[in-house]
mmCIF file of C-alpha atoms in Angstrom:
data_model
loop_
_atom_site.group_PDB
_atom_site.id
_atom_site.type_symbol
_atom_site.label_atom_id
_atom_site.label_comp_id
_atom_site.label_asym_id
_atom_site.label_seq_id
_atom_site.Cartn_x
_atom_site.Cartn_y
_atom_site.Cartn_z
ATOM 1 C CA UNK L 1 -35.467 -38.130 -77.307
ATOM 2 C CA UNK L 2 -32.099 -36.702 -77.143
ATOM 3 C CA UNK L 3 -31.469 -35.636 -73.551
ATOM 4 C CA UNK L 4 -27.835 -34.895 -74.060
ATOM 5 C CA UNK L 5 -28.593 -31.485 -75.539
ATOM 6 C CA UNK L 6 -30.706 -30.491 -72.574
ATOM 7 C CA UNK L 7 -28.046 -31.218 -69.931
ATOM 8 C CA UNK L 8 -25.928 -28.213 -69.040
ATOM 9 C CA UNK L 9 -22.379 -28.935 -68.093
ATOM 10 C CA UNK L 10 -21.493 -27.754 -64.581
ATOM 11 C CA UNK L 11 -18.528 -25.522 -65.007
ATOM 12 C CA UNK L 12 -16.700 -24.394 -61.851
ATOM 13 C CA UNK L 13 -18.477 -21.310 -60.601
ATOM 14 C CA UNK L 14 -16.219 -18.339 -59.864
ATOM 15 C CA UNK L 15 -17.082 -16.673 -56.553
ATOM 16 C CA UNK L 16 -16.155 -13.079 -56.165
ATOM 17 C CA UNK L 17 -14.068 -12.405 -53.019
ATOM 18 C CA UNK L 18 -15.223 -9.652 -50.665
ATOM 19 C CA UNK L 19 -13.227 -6.471 -50.693
ATOM 20 C CA UNK L 20 -11.335 -5.548 -47.503
ATOM 21 C CA UNK L 21 -11.529 -1.736 -47.404
ATOM 22 C CA UNK L 22 -9.319 -1.297 -44.324
ATOM 23 C CA UNK L 23 -5.779 -2.356 -43.556
ATOM 24 C CA UNK L 24 -6.695 -3.464 -40.050
ATOM 25 C CA UNK L 25 -9.145 -6.231 -39.365
ATOM 26 C CA UNK L 26 -12.111 -5.459 -37.145
ATOM 27 C CA UNK L 27 -13.387 -7.954 -34.590
ATOM 28 C CA UNK L 28 -17.089 -8.030 -33.960
ATOM 29 C CA UNK L 29 -18.002 -6.626 -30.531
ATOM 30 C CA UNK L 30 -19.870 -9.092 -28.384
ATOM 31 C CA UNK L 31 -21.740 -8.749 -25.138
ATOM 32 C CA UNK L 32 -19.470 -8.671 -22.093
ATOM 33 C CA UNK L 33 -21.112 -8.798 -18.670
ATOM 34 C CA UNK L 34 -19.599 -6.955 -15.724
ATOM 35 C CA UNK L 35 -17.929 -9.212 -13.199
ATOM 36 C CA UNK L 36 -19.995 -9.778 -10.092
ATOM 37 C CA UNK L 37 -18.965 -11.976 -7.190
ATOM 38 C CA UNK L 38 -21.328 -14.770 -6.324
ATOM 39 C CA UNK L 39 -20.270 -14.601 -2.664
ATOM 40 C CA UNK L 40 -18.319 -12.323 -0.354
ATOM 41 C CA UNK L 41 -14.796 -13.483 0.387
ATOM 42 C CA UNK L 42 -14.751 -12.012 3.902
ATOM 43 C CA UNK L 43 -17.733 -11.909 6.210
ATOM 44 C CA UNK L 44 -16.677 -8.866 8.260
ATOM 45 C CA UNK L 45 -13.705 -6.562 8.646
ATOM 46 C CA UNK L 46 -11.503 -7.314 11.621
ATOM 47 C CA UNK L 47 -10.850 -4.928 14.478
ATOM 48 C CA UNK L 48 -7.500 -3.109 14.578
ATOM 49 C CA UNK L 49 -4.792 -5.601 15.466
ATOM 50 C CA UNK L 50 -2.679 -3.282 17.608
ATOM 51 C CA UNK L 51 -3.614 -0.590 20.081
ATOM 52 C CA UNK L 52 -1.455 2.508 20.556
ATOM 53 C CA UNK L 53 0.196 1.093 23.694
ATOM 54 C CA UNK L 54 1.006 -2.165 21.887
ATOM 55 C CA UNK L 55 2.581 -0.330 18.944
ATOM 56 C CA UNK L 56 5.179 1.686 20.882
ATOM 57 C CA UNK L 57 7.572 -0.339 23.031
ATOM 58 C CA UNK L 58 10.398 1.917 24.229
ATOM 59 C CA UNK L 59 12.548 4.809 23.007
ATOM 60 C CA UNK L 60 16.145 4.322 21.925
ATOM 61 C CA UNK L 61 18.459 6.646 23.843
ATOM 62 C CA UNK L 62 21.988 6.234 22.525
ATOM 63 C CA UNK L 63 24.507 8.945 21.668
ATOM 64 C CA UNK L 64 23.593 8.805 17.978
ATOM 65 C CA UNK L 65 19.871 9.070 18.648
ATOM 66 C CA UNK L 66 20.394 11.960 21.073
ATOM 67 C CA UNK L 67 22.200 13.757 18.250
ATOM 68 C CA UNK L 68 19.200 13.085 15.984
ATOM 69 C CA UNK L 69 16.925 14.476 18.685
ATOM 70 C CA UNK L 70 18.912 17.689 18.859
ATOM 71 C CA UNK L 71 19.611 18.227 15.154
ATOM 72 C CA UNK L 72 16.639 16.844 13.248
ATOM 73 C CA UNK L 73 13.795 17.075 15.798
ATOM 74 C CA UNK L 74 13.405 13.308 15.584
ATOM 75 C CA UNK L 75 12.392 10.563 18.023
ATOM 76 C CA UNK L 76 13.813 7.038 17.682
ATOM 77 C CA UNK L 77 11.467 4.391 19.046
ATOM 78 C CA UNK L 78 11.399 0.590 19.002
ATOM 79 C CA UNK L 79 7.937 -0.451 17.816
ATOM 80 C CA UNK L 80 6.023 -3.658 17.168
ATOM 81 C CA UNK L 81 7.130 -5.440 13.996
ATOM 82 C CA UNK L 82 3.541 -5.732 12.753
ATOM 83 C CA UNK L 83 2.850 -1.983 13.052
ATOM 84 C CA UNK L 84 2.842 0.086 9.872
ATOM 85 C CA UNK L 85 3.746 3.754 9.511
ATOM 86 C CA UNK L 86 0.173 4.971 9.891
ATOM 87 C CA UNK L 87 -0.324 3.048 13.131
ATOM 88 C CA UNK L 88 2.995 4.353 14.474
ATOM 89 C CA UNK L 89 2.052 7.935 13.627
ATOM 90 C CA UNK L 90 -1.371 7.607 15.267
ATOM 91 C CA UNK L 91 0.110 6.001 18.394
ATOM 92 C CA UNK L 92 2.738 8.728 18.844
ATOM 93 C CA UNK L 93 0.128 11.447 18.356
ATOM 94 C CA UNK L 94 -2.218 9.826 20.876
ATOM 95 C CA UNK L 95 0.290 8.889 23.580
ATOM 96 C CA UNK L 96 2.728 11.805 23.406
ATOM 97 C CA UNK L 97 0.214 14.427 22.255
ATOM 98 C CA UNK L 98 2.398 15.829 19.448
ATOM 99 C CA UNK L 99 2.016 16.265 15.690
ATOM 100 C CA UNK L 100 4.099 13.954 13.529
ATOM 101 C CA UNK L 101 5.564 15.174 10.250
ATOM 102 C CA UNK L 102 7.080 11.958 8.930
ATOM 103 C CA UNK L 103 7.803 8.353 9.948
ATOM 104 C CA UNK L 104 10.641 6.185 8.626
ATOM 105 C CA UNK L 105 11.037 2.566 9.680
ATOM 106 C CA UNK L 106 13.633 -0.167 9.405
ATOM 107 C CA UNK L 107 13.996 -3.714 10.632
ATOM 108 C CA UNK L 108 17.139 -4.150 12.700
ATOM 109 C CA UNK L 109 19.422 -7.152 12.416
ATOM 110 C CA UNK L 110 18.057 -8.537 15.704
ATOM 111 C CA UNK L 111 14.527 -8.565 14.227
ATOM 112 C CA UNK L 112 13.128 -5.515 16.011
ATOM 113 C CA UNK L 113 11.556 -2.610 14.151
ATOM 114 C CA UNK L 114 12.983 0.865 14.687
ATOM 115 C CA UNK L 115 10.924 3.937 13.844
ATOM 116 C CA UNK L 116 12.371 7.378 13.192
ATOM 117 C CA UNK L 117 9.537 9.778 14.028
ATOM 118 C CA UNK L 118 10.099 13.335 12.867
ATOM 119 C CA UNK L 119 7.981 15.916 14.682
ATOM 120 C CA UNK L 120 6.696 19.183 13.264
ATOM 121 C CA UNK L 121 8.547 22.396 14.063
ATOM 122 C CA UNK L 122 5.900 23.312 16.645
ATOM 123 C CA UNK L 123 7.404 20.796 19.105
ATOM 124 C CA UNK L 124 10.864 20.370 20.574
ATOM 125 C CA UNK L 125 11.804 16.700 20.767
ATOM 126 C CA UNK L 126 13.984 17.117 23.852
ATOM 127 C CA UNK L 127 11.065 18.661 25.753
ATOM 128 C CA UNK L 128 8.759 15.850 24.650
ATOM 129 C CA UNK L 129 11.219 13.175 25.840
ATOM 130 C CA UNK L 130 11.812 14.989 29.131
ATOM 131 C CA UNK L 131 8.069 15.347 29.746
ATOM 132 C CA UNK L 132 7.454 11.669 28.900
ATOM 133 C CA UNK L 133 10.246 10.454 31.197
ATOM 134 C CA UNK L 134 8.933 12.539 34.087
ATOM 135 C CA UNK L 135 5.353 11.351 33.613
ATOM 136 C CA UNK L 136 6.297 7.649 33.359
ATOM 137 C CA UNK L 137 8.619 7.699 36.399
ATOM 138 C CA UNK L 138 6.086 9.396 38.721
#
């Protein structure tokens, strides 16, 4: 028998490449789970660090600050370095019984924090200082 005629030569098969219809390539979307912590990082929230009497230390009464009191309806107070603007505002409202419009702070060169507390137009800063000095001295 002649088997040579029955054997088919294996020519290289041409595979047709797939057509890319879009200019951009598309990545297959896979399942992404939402992140969930396996444990809490803090067990409980801490109590407020500073009370209103710890926040405010003493007012600054220099010639420049007295001018600010008269012109801009502003108190200048030395406060605790750890106190933020919200704590300063709440402490002034609680201790002095006035409404605060705005609080600006700065750290002085000696390391103390100075707060410029601007009151609303309903209150006169000079009257507030006078009332506070009379109540603390008596």
